[in-house]
Amino acid sequence: MKQSNYFSLKFVRNDSPGENDKLVFLDQTKLPLEEKYIETEKYERVAEAIEKLEIRGAPLIGISAAYALALSIKTVNENFTEQFYTAYKRLSDTRPTAVNLFFALKTMKDIFEENKDSANLYEILLAKAKSIHKEDEEFCCKIGRNGLAIFKTRATVLTHCNTGKLATGGDGTAFNVIKTAFENELVKFVYADETRPLLQGSRLTAFELEKCGIPFALLADSSAAFLMKQKKVDLVITGADRIALNGDSANKIGTYNLALLSYHHKIPFYIAAPSTTIDRTIASGDEINIEYRNKRELLAISQSQILSPSYNAFTPAFDITPSHLITGIITEEGVFNFPYNFIR
Ligand code: MRU
């Protein structure tokens, strides 16, 4: 197994005079051609990174927002409450679909309210952000191990978008199921959807598969049906951004297509996600707020304009897969099967 020598996000303590604590993150918009790390001590820069997808993936968005809230009060001497809630609002407004963001923000808000008069407020908030990060790392480990149960034979797997170390606080969700299964000789090959328009599959999943030494091929999103028809896929595994109580799951645009194709071709279709991706306030996917992105992302590739900027475009970033199309949902607690009922 090759060693991966990159990280998505790191908090760095700095005790030197005149220096501040900071967050260091890998700019995912530059991958795979450039591994460039950005350092910041400002919550506003983290919010901007989430909007631009320099930081992305449901769990990582939540983790970075938690650190950003702690940093937001670090250099403030008074009006902590005003500063905290300004940062809270700014971070809440970055991306609407991944529930992990709102889960992390609410957790930090509760801690802030309980401790706002404490002289150690920053340290308390920071400790909470670190625990959210650590918990996600542990969830990733468990998801990887729990996912082994879905493999009947050595499989060829198809995945969509990016769900690895780049998207989480650990080794990933769907990606870690694939990686753990590969390490246990249960995965022989991976097909990675390119994931238009922002190419999270061909830029980021390919980057991570290569780092882990897992054999793979890329495919255009529209090739999956043809591939499945040739019986070249045994399993489909993706992540999720928000799962309703009935199991309906929002994930990167194109996931629903894959679930429908899997159903038609009788291929098991799994979602892997931590329990922090389950939104216990919504009964079904109808209540999920889908993000629409700027049409520039469809009319250009990277910085290259390929189409007339005047064209109109339909630009959802996510779609919702109805739960009856999902064979199983793998969380840190185990593998759940349809019909889902996540009420506890
Ligand atoms: O727009 P993105 O790149 O943030 O979308 C990411 C996804 O859709 C992932 O599949 C999801 O967040 C799960 S990441 C473990």
mmCIF file of C-alpha atoms and ligand atoms in Angstrom:
data_model
loop_
_atom_site.group_PDB
_atom_site.id
_atom_site.type_symbol
_atom_site.label_atom_id
_atom_site.label_comp_id
_atom_site.label_asym_id
_atom_site.label_seq_id
_atom_site.Cartn_x
_atom_site.Cartn_y
_atom_site.Cartn_z
ATOM 1 C CA MET A 1 0.000 0.000 0.000
ATOM 2 C CA LYS A 2 1.434 3.361 -1.024
ATOM 3 C CA GLN A 3 1.626 6.005 1.707
ATOM 4 C CA SER A 4 -0.463 9.114 1.150
ATOM 5 C CA ASN A 5 1.552 12.242 1.903
ATOM 6 C CA TYR A 6 -1.119 14.906 1.686
ATOM 7 C CA PHE A 7 -3.742 16.281 4.067
ATOM 8 C CA SER A 8 -6.949 18.191 3.451
ATOM 9 C CA LEU A 9 -6.979 20.384 6.571
ATOM 10 C CA LYS A 10 -4.823 20.913 9.642
ATOM 11 C CA PHE A 11 -5.123 23.242 12.629
ATOM 12 C CA VAL A 12 -1.757 24.739 13.595
ATOM 13 C CA ARG A 13 -1.118 26.170 17.047
ATOM 14 C CA ASN A 14 1.326 29.085 17.071
ATOM 15 C CA ASP A 15 2.750 30.390 20.327
ATOM 16 C CA SER A 16 5.398 32.724 18.810
ATOM 17 C CA PRO A 17 4.827 36.422 19.611
ATOM 18 C CA GLY A 18 2.951 38.270 16.866
ATOM 19 C CA GLU A 19 1.855 34.980 15.272
ATOM 20 C CA ASN A 20 -1.648 33.549 15.431
ATOM 21 C CA ASP A 21 -3.107 30.052 15.346
ATOM 22 C CA LYS A 22 -4.172 29.126 11.855
ATOM 23 C CA LEU A 23 -5.895 26.665 9.610
ATOM 24 C CA VAL A 24 -3.888 25.142 6.774
ATOM 25 C CA PHE A 25 -5.834 23.555 3.933
ATOM 26 C CA LEU A 26 -5.116 22.051 0.538
ATOM 27 C CA ASP A 27 -6.603 24.128 -2.278
ATOM 28 C CA GLN A 28 -8.712 21.451 -4.002
ATOM 29 C CA THR A 29 -9.443 23.625 -7.017
ATOM 30 C CA LYS A 30 -5.763 23.278 -8.057
ATOM 31 C CA LEU A 31 -5.600 19.480 -7.815
ATOM 32 C CA PRO A 32 -4.279 17.244 -9.223
ATOM 33 C CA LEU A 33 -1.708 19.351 -11.051
ATOM 34 C CA GLU A 34 -0.663 21.494 -8.113
ATOM 35 C CA GLU A 35 -0.598 20.621 -4.391
ATOM 36 C CA LYS A 36 -0.896 24.098 -2.917
ATOM 37 C CA TYR A 37 -1.667 24.699 0.766
ATOM 38 C CA ILE A 38 -3.372 27.883 1.951
ATOM 39 C CA GLU A 39 -2.926 29.230 5.489
ATOM 40 C CA THR A 40 -5.386 31.507 7.215
ATOM 41 C CA GLU A 41 -6.367 32.740 10.640
ATOM 42 C CA LYS A 42 -9.545 34.420 9.336
ATOM 43 C CA TYR A 43 -13.029 32.890 9.377
ATOM 44 C CA GLU A 44 -13.915 34.968 6.307
ATOM 45 C CA ARG A 45 -11.190 33.246 4.262
ATOM 46 C CA VAL A 46 -12.535 29.844 5.349
ATOM 47 C CA ALA A 47 -16.062 30.872 4.286
ATOM 48 C CA GLU A 48 -14.690 31.951 0.915
ATOM 49 C CA ALA A 49 -12.805 28.631 0.570
ATOM 50 C CA ILE A 50 -16.015 26.680 1.203
ATOM 51 C CA GLU A 51 -17.911 28.737 -1.393
ATOM 52 C CA LYS A 52 -15.186 28.291 -4.008
ATOM 53 C CA LEU A 53 -14.784 24.555 -3.215
ATOM 54 C CA GLU A 54 -11.162 24.979 -2.184
ATOM 55 C CA ILE A 55 -12.509 23.129 0.850
ATOM 56 C CA ARG A 56 -15.328 20.733 0.016
ATOM 57 C CA GLY A 57 -17.073 17.463 0.873
ATOM 58 C CA ALA A 58 -19.824 17.401 3.504
ATOM 59 C CA PRO A 59 -17.796 16.385 6.609
ATOM 60 C CA LEU A 60 -14.802 18.612 5.782
ATOM 61 C CA ILE A 61 -17.044 21.645 5.278
ATOM 62 C CA GLY A 62 -18.441 21.131 8.797
ATOM 63 C CA ILE A 63 -15.007 20.620 10.366
ATOM 64 C CA SER A 64 -13.489 23.712 8.736
ATOM 65 C CA ALA A 65 -16.476 25.848 9.765
ATOM 66 C CA ALA A 66 -16.077 24.692 13.380
ATOM 67 C CA TYR A 67 -12.403 25.767 13.416
ATOM 68 C CA ALA A 68 -13.348 29.034 11.676
ATOM 69 C CA LEU A 69 -15.856 29.844 14.438
ATOM 70 C CA ALA A 70 -13.198 29.272 17.104
ATOM 71 C CA LEU A 71 -10.735 31.502 15.200
ATOM 72 C CA SER A 72 -13.407 34.188 14.760
ATOM 73 C CA ILE A 73 -13.112 35.255 18.406
ATOM 74 C CA LYS A 74 -9.360 34.623 18.838
ATOM 75 C CA THR A 75 -8.156 38.184 18.340
ATOM 76 C CA VAL A 76 -11.248 39.988 19.611
ATOM 77 C CA ASN A 77 -11.065 41.736 22.983
ATOM 78 C CA GLU A 78 -14.718 42.675 23.367
ATOM 79 C CA ASN A 79 -18.098 42.069 21.696
ATOM 80 C CA PHE A 80 -17.417 38.332 21.443
ATOM 81 C CA THR A 81 -21.100 37.638 20.917
ATOM 82 C CA GLU A 82 -21.434 40.028 18.002
ATOM 83 C CA GLN A 83 -18.277 38.710 16.364
ATOM 84 C CA PHE A 84 -19.261 35.070 16.904
ATOM 85 C CA TYR A 85 -22.726 35.515 15.403
ATOM 86 C CA THR A 86 -21.427 37.526 12.441
ATOM 87 C CA ALA A 87 -19.073 34.633 11.660
ATOM 88 C CA TYR A 88 -21.833 32.104 12.342
ATOM 89 C CA LYS A 89 -24.151 33.801 9.822
ATOM 90 C CA ARG A 90 -21.389 34.165 7.204
ATOM 91 C CA LEU A 91 -20.453 30.474 7.446
ATOM 92 C CA SER A 92 -24.132 29.344 7.426
ATOM 93 C CA ASP A 93 -24.619 31.188 4.148
ATOM 94 C CA THR A 94 -21.794 29.421 2.275
ATOM 95 C CA ARG A 95 -23.434 26.214 1.017
ATOM 96 C CA PRO A 96 -26.973 25.024 1.787
ATOM 97 C CA THR A 97 -27.109 21.271 1.111
ATOM 98 C CA ALA A 98 -24.565 19.415 3.281
ATOM 99 C CA VAL A 99 -26.138 19.106 6.717
ATOM 100 C CA ASN A 100 -22.747 18.496 8.368
ATOM 101 C CA LEU A 101 -22.109 22.256 8.099
ATOM 102 C CA PHE A 102 -25.232 23.112 10.096
ATOM 103 C CA PHE A 103 -24.627 20.278 12.563
ATOM 104 C CA ALA A 104 -21.101 21.602 13.281
ATOM 105 C CA LEU A 105 -22.254 25.237 13.491
ATOM 106 C CA LYS A 106 -25.038 24.356 15.928
ATOM 107 C CA THR A 107 -22.663 22.294 18.093
ATOM 108 C CA MET A 108 -20.262 25.270 18.245
ATOM 109 C CA LYS A 109 -23.113 27.700 18.982
ATOM 110 C CA ASP A 110 -24.297 25.588 21.934
ATOM 111 C CA ILE A 111 -20.759 25.520 23.361
ATOM 112 C CA PHE A 112 -20.427 29.282 22.821
ATOM 113 C CA GLU A 113 -23.694 29.977 24.662
ATOM 114 C CA GLU A 114 -22.697 27.765 27.597
ATOM 115 C CA ASN A 115 -19.256 29.378 27.945
ATOM 116 C CA LYS A 116 -19.477 32.921 26.616
ATOM 117 C CA ASP A 117 -18.447 34.454 29.931
ATOM 118 C CA SER A 118 -15.473 32.172 30.388
ATOM 119 C CA ALA A 119 -11.947 33.596 30.232
ATOM 120 C CA ASN A 120 -11.044 30.409 28.319
ATOM 121 C CA LEU A 121 -13.702 30.789 25.661
ATOM 122 C CA TYR A 122 -11.288 30.419 22.719
ATOM 123 C CA GLU A 123 -9.683 27.271 24.163
ATOM 124 C CA ILE A 124 -13.112 25.762 24.842
ATOM 125 C CA LEU A 125 -14.319 26.458 21.299
ATOM 126 C CA LEU A 126 -11.082 25.145 19.843
ATOM 127 C CA ALA A 127 -11.315 21.940 21.878
ATOM 128 C CA LYS A 128 -14.834 21.400 20.505
ATOM 129 C CA ALA A 129 -13.710 21.977 16.908
ATOM 130 C CA LYS A 130 -10.892 19.465 17.448
ATOM 131 C CA SER A 131 -13.334 16.930 18.866
ATOM 132 C CA ILE A 132 -15.645 17.321 15.826
ATOM 133 C CA HIS A 133 -12.572 16.698 13.637
ATOM 134 C CA LYS A 134 -11.431 13.679 15.673
ATOM 135 C CA GLU A 135 -14.914 12.197 15.762
ATOM 136 C CA ASP A 136 -15.165 12.360 11.975
ATOM 137 C CA GLU A 137 -11.781 10.657 11.657
ATOM 138 C CA GLU A 138 -13.032 7.815 13.869
ATOM 139 C CA PHE A 139 -16.329 7.597 11.969
ATOM 140 C CA CYS A 140 -14.392 7.233 8.695
ATOM 141 C CA CYS A 141 -12.437 4.302 10.162
ATOM 142 C CA LYS A 142 -15.595 2.548 11.308
ATOM 143 C CA ILE A 143 -17.399 3.188 8.006
ATOM 144 C CA GLY A 144 -14.447 1.588 6.166
ATOM 145 C CA ARG A 145 -14.576 -1.486 8.386
ATOM 146 C CA ASN A 146 -18.395 -1.769 8.365
ATOM 147 C CA GLY A 147 -18.401 -1.546 4.576
ATOM 148 C CA LEU A 148 -16.471 -4.831 4.267
ATOM 149 C CA ALA A 149 -19.753 -6.652 4.937
ATOM 150 C CA ILE A 150 -21.214 -5.641 1.559
ATOM 151 C CA PHE A 151 -18.566 -7.501 -0.476
ATOM 152 C CA LYS A 152 -19.581 -11.021 -1.474
ATOM 153 C CA THR A 153 -16.652 -11.507 -3.882
ATOM 154 C CA ARG A 154 -13.697 -9.472 -5.129
ATOM 155 C CA ALA A 155 -15.465 -6.584 -6.836
ATOM 156 C CA THR A 156 -15.134 -3.886 -9.435
ATOM 157 C CA VAL A 157 -16.650 -0.735 -7.958
ATOM 158 C CA LEU A 158 -18.023 2.410 -9.556
ATOM 159 C CA THR A 159 -17.986 5.646 -7.537
ATOM 160 C CA HIS A 160 -19.040 9.240 -8.099
ATOM 161 C CA CYS A 161 -17.639 12.587 -6.932
ATOM 162 C CA ASN A 162 -14.986 12.529 -4.193
ATOM 163 C CA THR A 163 -15.434 11.040 -0.731
ATOM 164 C CA GLY A 164 -11.867 10.453 0.451
ATOM 165 C CA LYS A 165 -9.400 12.186 2.737
ATOM 166 C CA LEU A 166 -10.020 15.338 0.705
ATOM 167 C CA ALA A 167 -13.691 15.386 1.718
ATOM 168 C CA THR A 168 -13.532 14.327 5.367
ATOM 169 C CA GLY A 169 -11.570 14.515 8.622
ATOM 170 C CA GLY A 170 -10.248 10.965 8.128
ATOM 171 C CA ASP A 171 -9.717 8.527 5.269
ATOM 172 C CA GLY A 172 -13.148 9.078 3.771
ATOM 173 C CA THR A 173 -16.596 7.535 3.599
ATOM 174 C CA ALA A 174 -17.400 5.686 0.325
ATOM 175 C CA PHE A 175 -13.730 6.074 -0.595
ATOM 176 C CA ASN A 176 -12.638 4.459 2.659
ATOM 177 C CA VAL A 177 -15.005 1.532 2.102
ATOM 178 C CA ILE A 178 -13.283 1.025 -1.262
ATOM 179 C CA LYS A 179 -9.779 1.526 0.194
ATOM 180 C CA THR A 180 -10.361 -0.801 3.157
ATOM 181 C CA ALA A 181 -11.868 -3.429 0.857
ATOM 182 C CA PHE A 182 -8.903 -3.082 -1.518
ATOM 183 C CA GLU A 183 -6.515 -3.630 1.404
ATOM 184 C CA ASN A 184 -8.511 -6.769 2.223
ATOM 185 C CA GLU A 185 -8.368 -7.974 -1.409
ATOM 186 C CA LEU A 186 -12.092 -7.412 -1.887
ATOM 187 C CA VAL A 187 -11.760 -4.678 -4.542
ATOM 188 C CA LYS A 188 -9.882 -5.350 -7.751
ATOM 189 C CA PHE A 189 -10.656 -2.225 -9.787
ATOM 190 C CA VAL A 190 -12.413 1.124 -9.491
ATOM 191 C CA TYR A 191 -14.238 3.182 -12.100
ATOM 192 C CA ALA A 192 -14.367 6.850 -11.132
ATOM 193 C CA ASP A 193 -17.014 9.046 -12.749
ATOM 194 C CA GLU A 194 -15.469 12.309 -13.900
ATOM 195 C CA THR A 195 -18.277 14.245 -12.117
ATOM 196 C CA ARG A 196 -19.012 17.269 -14.244
ATOM 197 C CA PRO A 197 -19.045 20.190 -13.969
ATOM 198 C CA LEU A 198 -16.300 20.541 -11.329
ATOM 199 C CA LEU A 199 -14.587 17.189 -11.965
ATOM 200 C CA GLN A 200 -14.343 16.006 -8.368
ATOM 201 C CA GLY A 201 -14.064 12.429 -9.711
ATOM 202 C CA SER A 202 -11.426 12.863 -12.381
ATOM 203 C CA ARG A 203 -9.397 15.467 -10.469
ATOM 204 C CA LEU A 204 -9.766 14.422 -6.828
ATOM 205 C CA THR A 205 -10.825 10.761 -6.617
ATOM 206 C CA ALA A 206 -8.251 9.840 -9.264
ATOM 207 C CA PHE A 207 -5.616 11.750 -7.240
ATOM 208 C CA GLU A 208 -6.534 9.781 -4.108
ATOM 209 C CA LEU A 209 -6.821 6.398 -5.845
ATOM 210 C CA GLU A 210 -3.383 6.890 -7.335
ATOM 211 C CA LYS A 211 -1.907 7.902 -3.969
ATOM 212 C CA CYS A 212 -3.334 4.670 -2.478
ATOM 213 C CA GLY A 213 -2.123 2.478 -5.364
ATOM 214 C CA ILE A 214 -5.637 1.344 -6.290
ATOM 215 C CA PRO A 215 -6.034 0.495 -10.020
ATOM 216 C CA PHE A 216 -8.672 2.646 -11.667
ATOM 217 C CA ALA A 217 -10.093 4.096 -14.869
ATOM 218 C CA LEU A 218 -11.965 7.325 -15.354
ATOM 219 C CA LEU A 219 -15.199 7.508 -17.245
ATOM 220 C CA ALA A 220 -17.373 10.330 -18.500
ATOM 221 C CA ASP A 221 -20.551 10.491 -16.404
ATOM 222 C CA SER A 222 -22.612 9.467 -19.421
ATOM 223 C CA SER A 223 -20.684 6.180 -19.862
ATOM 224 C CA ALA A 224 -22.018 4.346 -16.790
ATOM 225 C CA ALA A 225 -25.012 2.698 -18.510
ATOM 226 C CA PHE A 226 -22.838 1.233 -21.262
ATOM 227 C CA LEU A 227 -20.313 -0.016 -18.713
ATOM 228 C CA MET A 228 -22.999 -1.658 -16.575
ATOM 229 C CA LYS A 229 -24.630 -3.279 -19.612
ATOM 230 C CA GLN A 230 -21.279 -4.991 -20.257
ATOM 231 C CA LYS A 231 -21.410 -6.380 -16.676
ATOM 232 C CA LYS A 232 -18.206 -4.565 -15.766
ATOM 233 C CA VAL A 233 -19.504 -3.154 -12.471
ATOM 234 C CA ASP A 234 -20.322 -5.280 -9.394
ATOM 235 C CA LEU A 235 -21.126 -2.514 -6.922
ATOM 236 C CA VAL A 236 -21.765 1.233 -6.840
ATOM 237 C CA ILE A 237 -20.776 3.167 -3.708
ATOM 238 C CA THR A 238 -21.143 6.937 -3.234
ATOM 239 C CA GLY A 239 -21.242 9.394 -0.358
ATOM 240 C CA ALA A 240 -24.042 11.741 0.721
ATOM 241 C CA ASP A 241 -24.498 15.356 1.747
ATOM 242 C CA ARG A 242 -27.795 15.004 3.578
ATOM 243 C CA ILE A 243 -29.887 11.921 4.371
ATOM 244 C CA ALA A 244 -33.547 12.250 5.384
ATOM 245 C CA LEU A 245 -35.135 10.038 8.047
ATOM 246 C CA ASN A 246 -36.638 7.804 5.360
ATOM 247 C CA GLY A 247 -33.217 7.305 3.704
ATOM 248 C CA ASP A 248 -33.694 9.653 0.727
ATOM 249 C CA SER A 249 -30.168 10.926 0.093
ATOM 250 C CA ALA A 250 -28.804 14.101 -1.479
ATOM 251 C CA ASN A 251 -25.423 13.716 -3.128
ATOM 252 C CA LYS A 252 -23.445 15.154 -6.021
ATOM 253 C CA ILE A 253 -25.479 15.706 -9.185
ATOM 254 C CA GLY A 254 -25.482 12.483 -11.207
ATOM 255 C CA THR A 255 -25.854 10.155 -8.199
ATOM 256 C CA TYR A 256 -29.567 9.647 -8.880
ATOM 257 C CA ASN A 257 -28.749 8.643 -12.483
ATOM 258 C CA LEU A 258 -26.362 5.984 -11.142
ATOM 259 C CA ALA A 259 -28.967 4.667 -8.694
ATOM 260 C CA LEU A 260 -31.536 4.323 -11.488
ATOM 261 C CA LEU A 261 -29.024 2.601 -13.745
ATOM 262 C CA SER A 262 -27.985 0.256 -10.932
ATOM 263 C CA TYR A 263 -31.616 -0.640 -10.293
ATOM 264 C CA HIS A 264 -32.169 -1.434 -13.965
ATOM 265 C CA HIS A 265 -28.994 -3.528 -14.218
ATOM 266 C CA LYS A 266 -29.554 -5.224 -10.823
ATOM 267 C CA ILE A 267 -26.313 -3.881 -9.364
ATOM 268 C CA PRO A 268 -26.251 -3.111 -5.615
ATOM 269 C CA PHE A 269 -26.133 0.639 -4.955
ATOM 270 C CA TYR A 270 -24.738 1.777 -1.577
ATOM 271 C CA ILE A 271 -24.323 5.106 0.177
ATOM 272 C CA ALA A 272 -21.637 5.538 2.858
ATOM 273 C CA ALA A 273 -21.860 8.476 5.266
ATOM 274 C CA PRO A 274 -21.371 9.326 8.934
ATOM 275 C CA SER A 275 -24.447 9.709 11.156
ATOM 276 C CA THR A 276 -23.722 13.477 11.156
ATOM 277 C CA THR A 277 -25.012 13.449 7.545
ATOM 278 C CA ILE A 278 -28.447 12.257 8.693
ATOM 279 C CA ASP A 279 -30.806 15.207 9.095
ATOM 280 C CA ARG A 280 -33.158 14.103 11.871
ATOM 281 C CA THR A 281 -35.414 17.123 11.304
ATOM 282 C CA ILE A 282 -36.661 16.057 7.858
ATOM 283 C CA ALA A 283 -38.899 13.143 6.961
ATOM 284 C CA SER A 284 -37.998 12.854 3.271
ATOM 285 C CA GLY A 285 -35.796 14.221 0.513
ATOM 286 C CA ASP A 286 -38.536 16.669 -0.523
ATOM 287 C CA GLU A 287 -37.349 18.919 2.300
ATOM 288 C CA ILE A 288 -33.708 19.065 1.180
ATOM 289 C CA ASN A 289 -32.494 22.443 -0.047
ATOM 290 C CA ILE A 290 -30.513 21.827 -3.237
ATOM 291 C CA GLU A 291 -27.690 24.231 -4.062
ATOM 292 C CA TYR A 292 -27.605 25.756 -7.550
ATOM 293 C CA ARG A 293 -24.163 26.921 -8.677
ATOM 294 C CA ASN A 294 -23.121 29.756 -10.957
ATOM 295 C CA LYS A 295 -23.561 28.807 -14.639
ATOM 296 C CA ARG A 296 -19.923 29.815 -15.265
ATOM 297 C CA GLU A 297 -18.922 26.424 -13.826
ATOM 298 C CA LEU A 298 -20.714 24.668 -16.690
ATOM 299 C CA LEU A 299 -19.722 27.061 -19.449
ATOM 300 C CA ALA A 300 -16.009 26.928 -18.630
ATOM 301 C CA ILE A 301 -13.554 24.201 -17.619
ATOM 302 C CA SER A 302 -11.132 25.463 -14.999
ATOM 303 C CA GLN A 303 -10.190 28.925 -16.274
ATOM 304 C CA SER A 304 -10.906 28.083 -19.948
ATOM 305 C CA GLN A 305 -14.095 29.470 -21.385
ATOM 306 C CA ILE A 306 -15.413 26.714 -23.682
ATOM 307 C CA LEU A 307 -18.930 27.998 -24.357
ATOM 308 C CA SER A 308 -20.546 31.341 -24.931
ATOM 309 C CA PRO A 309 -20.993 33.036 -21.524
ATOM 310 C CA SER A 310 -24.392 34.181 -22.731
ATOM 311 C CA TYR A 311 -25.807 30.618 -22.798
ATOM 312 C CA ASN A 312 -28.394 29.667 -20.250
ATOM 313 C CA ALA A 313 -27.672 26.599 -18.065
ATOM 314 C CA PHE A 314 -29.346 24.292 -15.528
ATOM 315 C CA THR A 315 -26.927 24.045 -12.598
ATOM 316 C CA PRO A 316 -27.971 21.920 -9.588
ATOM 317 C CA ALA A 317 -24.932 20.821 -7.548
ATOM 318 C CA PHE A 318 -26.788 17.874 -5.989
ATOM 319 C CA ASP A 319 -29.687 15.535 -6.650
ATOM 320 C CA ILE A 320 -31.787 13.335 -4.396
ATOM 321 C CA THR A 321 -31.831 9.561 -4.665
ATOM 322 C CA PRO A 322 -35.080 8.075 -3.352
ATOM 323 C CA SER A 323 -34.438 5.528 -0.608
ATOM 324 C CA HIS A 324 -36.034 2.569 -2.412
ATOM 325 C CA LEU A 325 -33.176 2.736 -4.945
ATOM 326 C CA ILE A 326 -30.520 2.475 -2.215
ATOM 327 C CA THR A 327 -29.544 -1.111 -1.341
ATOM 328 C CA GLY A 328 -27.877 -0.056 1.892
ATOM 329 C CA ILE A 329 -26.542 2.915 3.849
ATOM 330 C CA ILE A 330 -23.199 2.335 5.571
ATOM 331 C CA THR A 331 -22.556 4.486 8.646
ATOM 332 C CA GLU A 332 -20.170 4.203 11.594
ATOM 333 C CA GLU A 333 -22.949 2.271 13.317
ATOM 334 C CA GLY A 334 -23.361 -0.461 10.718
ATOM 335 C CA VAL A 335 -25.067 -1.208 7.398
ATOM 336 C CA PHE A 336 -28.756 -0.261 7.217
ATOM 337 C CA ASN A 337 -31.096 -1.600 4.555
ATOM 338 C CA PHE A 338 -34.324 -0.364 3.008
ATOM 339 C CA PRO A 339 -36.845 0.492 4.470
ATOM 340 C CA TYR A 340 -34.866 3.058 6.439
ATOM 341 C CA ASN A 341 -36.021 4.664 9.614
ATOM 342 C CA PHE A 342 -33.313 6.708 11.259
ATOM 343 C CA ILE A 343 -35.516 8.020 14.089
ATOM 344 C CA ARG A 344 -33.867 7.353 17.452
HETATM 345 O O1 MRU B 1 -19.785 19.900 -4.105
HETATM 346 P P1 MRU B 1 -18.939 18.969 -3.289
HETATM 347 O O2 MRU B 1 -17.662 18.593 -3.971
HETATM 348 O O3 MRU B 1 -18.727 19.478 -1.885
HETATM 349 O O4 MRU B 1 -19.818 17.646 -3.183
HETATM 350 C C1 MRU B 1 -19.332 16.563 -2.434
HETATM 351 C C2 MRU B 1 -20.188 15.359 -2.514
HETATM 352 O O5 MRU B 1 -21.225 15.338 -3.116
HETATM 353 C C3 MRU B 1 -19.722 14.169 -1.714
HETATM 354 O O6 MRU B 1 -20.148 12.980 -2.304
HETATM 355 C C4 MRU B 1 -20.332 14.253 -0.301
HETATM 356 O O7 MRU B 1 -20.103 15.501 0.260
HETATM 357 C C5 MRU B 1 -19.789 13.217 0.591
HETATM 358 S S1 MRU B 1 -18.113 13.546 1.063
HETATM 359 C C6 MRU B 1 -17.650 12.331 2.145
#
